[in-house]
Amino acid sequence: MSGWTGGSRPFMGAIAGGINMARSLRPVVVLAARPVVVLAALLLLLAAETGSARAATKVVVGPGDSIQAAVDAARPGDTILVKGRHRENVAITTDGITLRGLGAVLAPAATPTQNACFESTAPDVIGICVLGQVDFNTGEVIHEVRDVTVSGFTIHGFTFGIGALGTRDATFKRNVTTGNSEYGITAFSSTGTRMLFNRASDSGEAGFYIGDSPDANATLIGNDSSGSLFGILIRSALHGNVTANSIHGNCTGVGVLADLPGPAGQFHLTGNSIRDNTRACAPSEELPFPLSGAGVALWGAGGVKIDGNKITGNVPSADTDFSGGVVVASGLGDPATAPAGNRVQGNRILHNAPDVFWDGTGSGNSFRGNACRTSTPAGLCHRH
């Protein structure tokens, strides 16, 4: 189980070179000594500043128009409204852009668009990509792209539906991603990501994914995730909230994975419906062991709070290495990180197999006040 390498590899492979950040310099104004001349120069400078100020604009992109061309022409604060069906892949590298779909559908083109997130030698194509300036040799984020919003799109048939790398305070809301071969909506090496009221289905690995983010501070609210290996995956990421999501029909509802390569945890899961994650996923190159019937699985995670959730009907439909309404176990590394300081409290955890599973490793893990009936080891459902 230590060989699982799922992570940002596909994203890194999909993006070539990063972004060349160009900066222009304003000419220097030399002021004369006499007060009248100084005042005149100041007034001229003020007029120049006022004239150069640019109000935020809205641009409409209709069927047959290029979304990428509109994005490339946009400046911080601009809104791009997209209507109709489009076959292209889009990269956003400018702060403060709002890309809003109005019944917009995005699917791959026969020949993908060459942009900051795609090169012709890479097999992976991202539907909508938000990319900061990144050193792809080291993974270091040199410059974050900030305050980008993507909403209102239906995206299908890509490697990732929506992907973010090196972003701060990106918002993805009310999108639908379906049938993307790796991930629905994902963010790597990012801070303050918000995934709000989206729907992701039939992703090869994860509907929603936060990875490689030691200061994630991510917020996932009101999303619906189904038909994937993981409904929500949190890997090598710390800090965030997962609230009021509906997670069903996956092999594992929510997975929090440490050791691949770093720590994971300090997330708060509350008010979610995590039900009927009975799908079976066979071993693969990405996951060398079978999974089925897990509601929430914490592998080597620390400081996760799980309270006020309804976790029901998570029963395996095939052989699996892990199952249960809530699973708490050591990480997948070598050596493995033990789970620590996780609190499972005040949930309705019923009709799972078992309701609660703990492999006995780690310290400070508590199971109290849950409505549940079966546990391994016995007695975890009777702690108050």
Short mmCIF file of C-alpha atoms in Angstrom, two decimals:
data_model
loop_
_atom_site.label_atom_id
_atom_site.label_comp_id
_atom_site.label_asym_id
_atom_site.label_seq_id
_atom_site.Cartn_x
_atom_site.Cartn_y
_atom_site.Cartn_z
CA MET A 1 0.00 0.00 0.00
CA SER A 2 2.99 2.31 0.17
CA GLY A 3 3.31 2.52 -3.60
CA TRP A 4 0.37 4.81 -4.35
CA THR A 5 1.64 7.86 -6.16
CA GLY A 6 -1.56 9.70 -7.05
CA GLY A 7 -1.11 13.44 -6.96
CA SER A 8 -0.14 16.40 -9.06
CA ARG A 9 1.81 14.38 -11.66
CA PRO A 10 -0.95 14.64 -14.29
CA PHE A 11 -1.27 18.38 -13.70
CA MET A 12 2.46 18.92 -13.97
CA GLY A 13 2.48 16.84 -17.13
CA ALA A 14 -0.33 18.88 -18.62
CA ILE A 15 1.35 22.24 -18.16
CA ALA A 16 4.48 23.39 -19.95
CA GLY A 17 6.81 26.15 -19.05
CA GLY A 18 4.65 28.31 -16.78
CA ILE A 19 4.06 31.96 -17.52
CA ASN A 20 6.33 34.80 -18.61
CA MET A 21 5.42 37.69 -16.36
CA ALA A 22 5.92 40.98 -18.24
CA ARG A 23 6.02 44.24 -16.32
CA SER A 24 6.02 47.74 -17.86
CA LEU A 25 7.74 50.74 -16.24
CA ARG A 26 6.22 54.19 -16.22
CA PRO A 27 8.54 56.97 -17.54
CA VAL A 28 10.17 59.11 -14.84
CA VAL A 29 8.85 62.69 -14.54
CA VAL A 30 11.46 65.25 -13.48
CA LEU A 31 9.94 68.24 -11.65
CA ALA A 32 11.41 71.72 -11.96
CA ALA A 33 12.22 73.76 -8.90
CA ARG A 34 9.72 76.59 -9.31
CA PRO A 35 6.38 75.96 -7.47
CA VAL A 36 4.23 76.80 -10.51
CA VAL A 37 6.09 74.32 -12.68
CA VAL A 38 5.94 71.71 -9.93
CA LEU A 39 2.19 72.20 -9.57
CA ALA A 40 1.68 71.95 -13.31
CA ALA A 41 3.72 68.78 -13.48
CA LEU A 42 1.74 67.25 -10.62
CA LEU A 43 -1.52 68.11 -12.37
CA LEU A 44 -0.28 66.54 -15.59
CA LEU A 45 0.77 63.40 -13.71
CA LEU A 46 -2.64 63.21 -12.01
CA ALA A 47 -4.36 63.58 -15.36
CA ALA A 48 -2.20 60.84 -16.81
CA GLU A 49 -3.04 58.52 -13.92
CA THR A 50 -6.75 59.31 -14.27
CA GLY A 51 -6.66 58.77 -17.99
CA SER A 52 -4.88 55.46 -17.63
CA ALA A 53 -7.41 54.15 -15.11
CA ARG A 54 -9.61 51.54 -16.75
CA ALA A 55 -13.02 50.52 -15.56
CA ALA A 56 -13.73 46.81 -15.36
CA THR A 57 -15.49 45.57 -18.47
CA LYS A 58 -17.81 42.76 -19.47
CA VAL A 59 -17.23 40.81 -22.64
CA VAL A 60 -19.69 38.32 -24.14
CA VAL A 61 -18.31 35.23 -25.90
CA GLY A 62 -20.85 33.41 -28.04
CA PRO A 63 -20.78 30.14 -29.99
CA GLY A 64 -17.96 30.14 -32.51
CA ASP A 65 -16.00 32.79 -30.60
CA SER A 66 -12.77 32.03 -28.75
CA ILE A 67 -12.94 32.00 -24.96
CA GLN A 68 -9.14 31.98 -24.81
CA ALA A 69 -8.89 35.10 -26.93
CA ALA A 70 -11.26 36.92 -24.56
CA VAL A 71 -9.27 35.72 -21.53
CA ASP A 72 -5.98 36.82 -23.08
CA ALA A 73 -7.38 40.30 -23.70
CA ALA A 74 -8.89 40.64 -20.21
CA ARG A 75 -7.42 42.65 -17.37
CA PRO A 76 -7.95 42.37 -13.60
CA GLY A 77 -11.57 43.00 -12.66
CA ASP A 78 -13.00 42.05 -16.05
CA THR A 79 -15.89 39.62 -16.45
CA ILE A 80 -16.18 37.30 -19.44
CA LEU A 81 -19.68 35.95 -20.10
CA VAL A 82 -19.73 32.74 -22.12
CA LYS A 83 -22.79 31.42 -23.94
CA GLY A 84 -23.39 28.24 -25.93
CA ARG A 85 -21.20 25.23 -26.71
CA HIS A 86 -17.45 25.52 -27.15
CA ARG A 87 -14.74 23.05 -28.07
CA GLU A 88 -11.53 24.38 -26.58
CA ASN A 89 -9.37 24.32 -23.47
CA VAL A 90 -8.80 27.57 -21.60
CA ALA A 91 -5.94 28.90 -19.44
CA ILE A 92 -6.27 31.86 -17.05
CA THR A 93 -3.06 33.48 -15.79
CA THR A 94 -4.31 36.99 -14.90
CA ASP A 95 -5.48 38.10 -11.46
CA GLY A 96 -9.08 39.05 -10.83
CA ILE A 97 -10.71 37.50 -13.90
CA THR A 98 -14.31 36.29 -13.65
CA LEU A 99 -15.25 33.65 -16.23
CA ARG A 100 -19.00 33.09 -16.05
CA GLY A 101 -20.90 30.58 -18.10
CA LEU A 102 -24.48 31.32 -19.07
CA GLY A 103 -25.60 27.85 -20.07
CA ALA A 104 -22.09 27.30 -21.42
CA VAL A 105 -20.80 23.83 -22.32
CA LEU A 106 -17.10 23.08 -22.76
CA ALA A 107 -15.75 19.96 -24.48
CA PRO A 108 -12.35 19.08 -25.97
CA ALA A 109 -11.43 20.21 -29.44
CA ALA A 110 -10.06 17.71 -31.94
CA THR A 111 -6.77 19.59 -31.61
CA PRO A 112 -6.32 21.15 -28.15
CA THR A 113 -5.61 24.86 -27.87
CA GLN A 114 -1.95 25.65 -27.26
CA ASN A 115 -1.81 27.77 -24.10
CA ALA A 116 0.05 28.13 -20.79
CA CYS A 117 -1.47 24.87 -19.52
CA PHE A 118 -1.02 22.69 -22.58
CA GLU A 119 1.75 21.63 -24.88
CA SER A 120 1.34 19.29 -27.81
CA THR A 121 3.68 16.66 -26.34
CA ALA A 122 1.58 16.26 -23.18
CA PRO A 123 -1.32 13.83 -23.21
CA ASP A 124 -3.37 15.64 -20.56
CA VAL A 125 -5.82 18.44 -21.34
CA ILE A 126 -7.51 20.63 -18.72
CA GLY A 127 -10.88 22.17 -19.58
CA ILE A 128 -10.37 25.40 -17.61
CA CYS A 129 -6.97 25.89 -16.00
CA VAL A 130 -5.98 28.64 -13.54
CA LEU A 131 -2.21 28.87 -13.34
CA GLY A 132 0.27 30.93 -11.36
CA GLN A 133 3.94 31.21 -12.19
CA VAL A 134 5.50 27.89 -11.22
CA ASP A 135 8.97 26.35 -11.43
CA PHE A 136 8.05 22.97 -12.89
CA ASN A 137 11.42 21.48 -12.03
CA THR A 138 11.00 22.10 -8.29
CA GLY A 139 7.23 22.63 -7.97
CA GLU A 140 7.86 26.01 -6.31
CA VAL A 141 5.17 28.64 -6.77
CA ILE A 142 7.00 31.83 -7.76
CA HIS A 143 3.96 34.05 -8.18
CA GLU A 144 0.34 33.24 -7.32
CA VAL A 145 -2.55 34.17 -9.56
CA ARG A 146 -5.24 35.67 -7.34
CA ASP A 147 -9.00 36.14 -7.10
CA VAL A 148 -10.08 34.23 -10.19
CA THR A 149 -13.70 33.02 -10.36
CA VAL A 150 -15.08 30.35 -12.69
CA SER A 151 -18.81 29.62 -12.59
CA GLY A 152 -21.72 28.28 -14.57
CA PHE A 153 -19.95 25.83 -16.92
CA THR A 154 -20.72 22.24 -17.87
CA ILE A 155 -17.38 20.60 -18.65
CA HIS A 156 -16.88 17.05 -19.88
CA GLY A 157 -14.39 14.82 -21.62
CA PHE A 158 -11.10 16.37 -20.44
CA THR A 159 -8.34 14.99 -18.23
CA PHE A 160 -9.37 17.54 -15.56
CA GLY A 161 -12.56 19.51 -15.79
CA ILE A 162 -11.18 22.49 -13.86
CA GLY A 163 -7.64 22.65 -12.49
CA ALA A 164 -5.82 25.23 -10.38
CA LEU A 165 -2.10 25.39 -9.63
CA GLY A 166 -0.36 28.19 -7.76
CA THR A 167 -3.54 30.14 -6.98
CA ARG A 168 -4.82 32.20 -4.07
CA ASP A 169 -8.51 32.75 -3.33
CA ALA A 170 -9.77 31.07 -6.49
CA THR A 171 -13.51 30.38 -6.53
CA PHE A 172 -15.24 27.62 -8.52
CA LYS A 173 -19.00 27.67 -8.15
CA ARG A 174 -22.09 26.19 -9.74
CA ASN A 175 -20.17 24.24 -12.36
CA VAL A 176 -20.94 20.72 -13.59
CA THR A 177 -18.09 18.40 -14.47
CA THR A 178 -18.79 14.95 -15.83
CA GLY A 179 -16.81 12.18 -17.46
CA ASN A 180 -13.36 13.73 -17.02
CA SER A 181 -10.71 11.02 -16.94
CA GLU A 182 -8.81 12.15 -13.82
CA TYR A 183 -10.48 14.89 -11.75
CA GLY A 184 -13.58 17.03 -11.81
CA ILE A 185 -12.33 20.14 -9.96
CA THR A 186 -8.89 20.22 -8.36
CA ALA A 187 -6.41 22.63 -6.78
CA PHE A 188 -2.72 21.99 -6.14
CA SER A 189 -0.20 24.22 -4.34
CA SER A 190 -2.96 26.73 -3.68
CA THR A 191 -4.41 28.70 -0.76
CA GLY A 192 -7.95 29.83 -0.06
CA THR A 193 -9.62 27.75 -2.78
CA ARG A 194 -13.42 27.77 -2.66
CA MET A 195 -15.47 25.02 -4.32
CA LEU A 196 -19.12 25.97 -3.92
CA PHE A 197 -22.31 24.25 -5.12
CA ASN A 198 -20.68 22.36 -7.98
CA ARG A 199 -21.59 18.90 -9.26
CA ALA A 200 -18.93 16.38 -10.25
CA SER A 201 -19.65 12.90 -11.57
CA ASP A 202 -17.80 10.00 -13.16
CA SER A 203 -14.27 11.29 -12.67
CA GLY A 204 -11.56 8.66 -13.00
CA GLU A 205 -9.98 9.48 -9.65
CA ALA A 206 -11.63 12.30 -7.68
CA GLY A 207 -14.63 14.54 -8.11
CA PHE A 208 -13.06 17.25 -5.92
CA TYR A 209 -9.39 17.29 -4.96
CA ILE A 210 -7.19 19.47 -2.75
CA GLY A 211 -3.53 18.42 -2.95
CA ASP A 212 0.03 19.50 -2.17
CA SER A 213 -1.16 22.51 -0.18
CA PRO A 214 0.34 22.87 3.32
CA ASP A 215 -1.63 26.11 3.77
CA ALA A 216 -4.75 25.07 1.85
CA ASN A 217 -7.43 26.90 3.87
CA ALA A 218 -9.86 25.37 1.41
CA THR A 219 -13.66 25.61 1.59
CA LEU A 220 -15.95 23.02 -0.01
CA ILE A 221 -19.64 23.79 0.50
CA GLY A 222 -22.79 22.38 -1.07
CA ASN A 223 -21.13 20.24 -3.73
CA ASP A 224 -22.47 16.95 -5.12
CA SER A 225 -19.95 14.23 -5.97
CA SER A 226 -20.65 10.77 -7.38
CA GLY A 227 -19.31 7.96 -9.53
CA SER A 228 -15.58 8.36 -8.81
CA LEU A 229 -12.81 6.63 -6.91
CA PHE A 230 -12.97 9.44 -4.33
CA GLY A 231 -15.87 11.84 -4.00
CA ILE A 232 -13.54 14.29 -2.24
CA LEU A 233 -9.80 13.71 -1.90
CA ILE A 234 -7.53 15.71 0.42
CA ARG A 235 -3.90 14.68 -0.01
CA SER A 236 -0.85 16.32 1.55
CA ALA A 237 -2.99 19.34 2.41
CA LEU A 238 -3.74 21.12 5.69
CA HIS A 239 -6.57 23.36 6.94
CA GLY A 240 -10.05 23.65 5.52
CA ASN A 241 -13.77 23.03 5.82
CA VAL A 242 -15.97 20.48 4.07
CA THR A 243 -19.57 21.42 4.79
CA ALA A 244 -23.05 20.39 3.57
CA ASN A 245 -21.85 18.33 0.61
CA SER A 246 -23.65 15.31 -0.84
CA ILE A 247 -21.18 12.50 -1.51
CA HIS A 248 -22.58 9.25 -2.85
CA GLY A 249 -21.95 6.38 -5.23
CA ASN A 250 -18.15 6.50 -5.08
CA CYS A 251 -15.66 3.84 -4.00
CA THR A 252 -14.70 6.13 -1.09
CA GLY A 253 -16.70 9.17 -0.09
CA VAL A 254 -14.01 11.37 1.47
CA GLY A 255 -10.33 10.40 1.65
CA VAL A 256 -7.73 12.31 3.70
CA LEU A 257 -4.27 10.95 2.87
CA ALA A 258 -0.95 11.76 4.49
CA ASP A 259 2.51 10.48 3.48
CA LEU A 260 2.11 11.24 -0.22
CA PRO A 261 4.41 12.96 0.34
CA GLY A 262 3.48 15.24 3.27
CA PRO A 263 1.03 15.60 6.15
CA ALA A 264 -2.73 15.88 5.72
CA GLY A 265 -5.47 16.99 8.07
CA GLN A 266 -6.78 19.84 10.22
CA PHE A 267 -9.96 19.83 8.15
CA HIS A 268 -13.45 20.11 9.61
CA LEU A 269 -16.14 17.86 8.07
CA THR A 270 -19.61 18.84 9.18
CA GLY A 271 -23.20 18.65 7.94
CA ASN A 272 -22.37 16.36 5.00
CA SER A 273 -24.43 13.51 3.61
CA ILE A 274 -21.99 10.67 2.89
CA ARG A 275 -24.06 7.74 1.74
CA ASP A 276 -24.06 4.59 -0.35
CA ASN A 277 -20.45 4.77 -1.45
CA THR A 278 -20.58 1.15 -2.56
CA ARG A 279 -18.85 1.39 -5.93
CA ALA A 280 -15.92 -1.01 -6.38
CA CYS A 281 -12.54 0.15 -7.70
CA ALA A 282 -10.01 -2.52 -8.63
CA PRO A 283 -6.25 -2.10 -8.12
CA SER A 284 -4.58 0.02 -10.76
CA GLU A 285 -1.31 1.77 -11.50
CA GLU A 286 -2.52 4.73 -9.46
CA LEU A 287 -4.03 2.69 -6.62
CA PRO A 288 -2.38 -0.70 -6.03
CA PHE A 289 -5.14 -2.04 -3.78
CA PRO A 290 -8.91 -2.38 -4.14
CA LEU A 291 -11.34 0.05 -2.53
CA SER A 292 -15.07 -0.14 -1.92
CA GLY A 293 -17.56 0.84 0.75
CA ALA A 294 -15.74 3.57 2.68
CA GLY A 295 -17.56 6.71 3.81
CA VAL A 296 -14.75 8.80 5.31
CA ALA A 297 -11.23 7.36 5.35
CA LEU A 298 -8.41 9.03 7.29
CA TRP A 299 -5.04 7.56 6.38
CA GLY A 300 -2.36 9.02 8.64
CA ALA A 301 -4.38 12.21 8.98
CA GLY A 302 -4.12 14.50 11.98
CA GLY A 303 -6.48 16.92 13.65
CA VAL A 304 -9.54 16.14 11.53
CA LYS A 305 -12.91 16.96 13.12
CA ILE A 306 -15.87 14.91 11.89
CA ASP A 307 -19.15 16.03 13.47
CA GLY A 308 -22.79 16.44 12.57
CA ASN A 309 -22.62 14.29 9.44
CA LYS A 310 -24.98 11.59 8.18
CA ILE A 311 -22.82 8.65 7.11
CA THR A 312 -24.92 5.70 6.01
CA GLY A 313 -25.00 2.71 3.68
CA ASN A 314 -21.29 2.58 2.92
CA VAL A 315 -20.91 -1.15 2.28
CA PRO A 316 -18.35 -2.80 -0.03
CA SER A 317 -19.60 -4.47 -3.18
CA ALA A 318 -16.29 -6.28 -3.86
CA ASP A 319 -13.03 -7.11 -2.15
CA THR A 320 -11.49 -4.07 -0.47
CA ASP A 321 -8.57 -3.21 1.78
CA PHE A 322 -10.64 -0.66 3.73
CA SER A 323 -14.34 -0.23 4.45
CA GLY A 324 -16.58 1.39 7.02
CA GLY A 325 -18.61 4.49 7.66
CA VAL A 326 -15.52 6.14 9.20
CA VAL A 327 -12.09 4.54 8.76
CA VAL A 328 -9.11 5.72 10.82
CA ALA A 329 -5.82 4.04 9.95
CA SER A 330 -2.11 4.62 9.46
CA GLY A 331 -0.88 6.36 6.34
CA LEU A 332 0.44 4.68 3.25
CA GLY A 333 4.06 5.76 3.57
CA ASP A 334 7.14 3.79 4.58
CA PRO A 335 7.39 4.45 7.44
CA ALA A 336 3.68 5.08 7.83
CA THR A 337 2.36 8.11 9.67
CA ALA A 338 -0.02 7.18 12.48
CA PRO A 339 -3.34 9.04 12.73
CA ALA A 340 -3.39 11.51 15.60
CA GLY A 341 -5.82 13.89 17.26
CA ASN A 342 -8.80 13.08 15.05
CA ARG A 343 -12.23 13.59 16.60
CA VAL A 344 -15.31 11.71 15.42
CA GLN A 345 -18.21 13.09 17.43
CA GLY A 346 -21.96 13.55 17.18
CA ASN A 347 -22.50 11.89 13.81
CA ARG A 348 -25.19 9.53 12.58
CA ILE A 349 -23.14 6.56 11.36
CA LEU A 350 -25.43 3.63 10.56
CA HIS A 351 -25.78 0.68 8.19
CA ASN A 352 -22.13 0.65 7.19
CA ALA A 353 -19.74 -2.32 7.29
CA PRO A 354 -18.65 -1.59 10.00
CA ASP A 355 -19.93 1.79 11.13
CA VAL A 356 -16.53 2.73 12.60
CA PHE A 357 -13.16 1.13 11.90
CA TRP A 358 -9.90 2.02 13.67
CA ASP A 359 -6.71 0.06 13.16
CA GLY A 360 -5.59 0.92 16.71
CA THR A 361 -2.61 3.04 15.69
CA GLY A 362 -1.89 6.59 16.68
CA SER A 363 -2.87 8.68 19.67
CA GLY A 364 -5.51 11.19 20.65
CA ASN A 365 -8.16 9.79 18.30
CA SER A 366 -11.61 10.01 19.88
CA PHE A 367 -14.98 8.48 19.01
CA ARG A 368 -17.75 9.94 21.17
CA GLY A 369 -21.47 10.56 21.06
CA ASN A 370 -22.09 8.99 17.66
CA ALA A 371 -25.28 7.16 16.73
CA CYS A 372 -23.69 3.94 15.50
CA ARG A 373 -23.97 0.20 16.16
CA THR A 374 -20.96 -1.69 14.85
CA SER A 375 -17.27 -1.01 15.20
CA THR A 376 -13.85 -2.59 14.86
CA PRO A 377 -12.59 -2.91 17.54
CA ALA A 378 -15.82 -3.37 19.46
CA GLY A 379 -17.01 -0.64 21.81
CA LEU A 380 -16.22 2.48 19.79
CA CYS A 381 -19.94 3.21 19.35
CA HIS A 382 -20.52 3.26 23.10
CA ARG A 383 -18.12 5.98 24.07
CA HIS A 384 -19.73 9.09 25.51
#
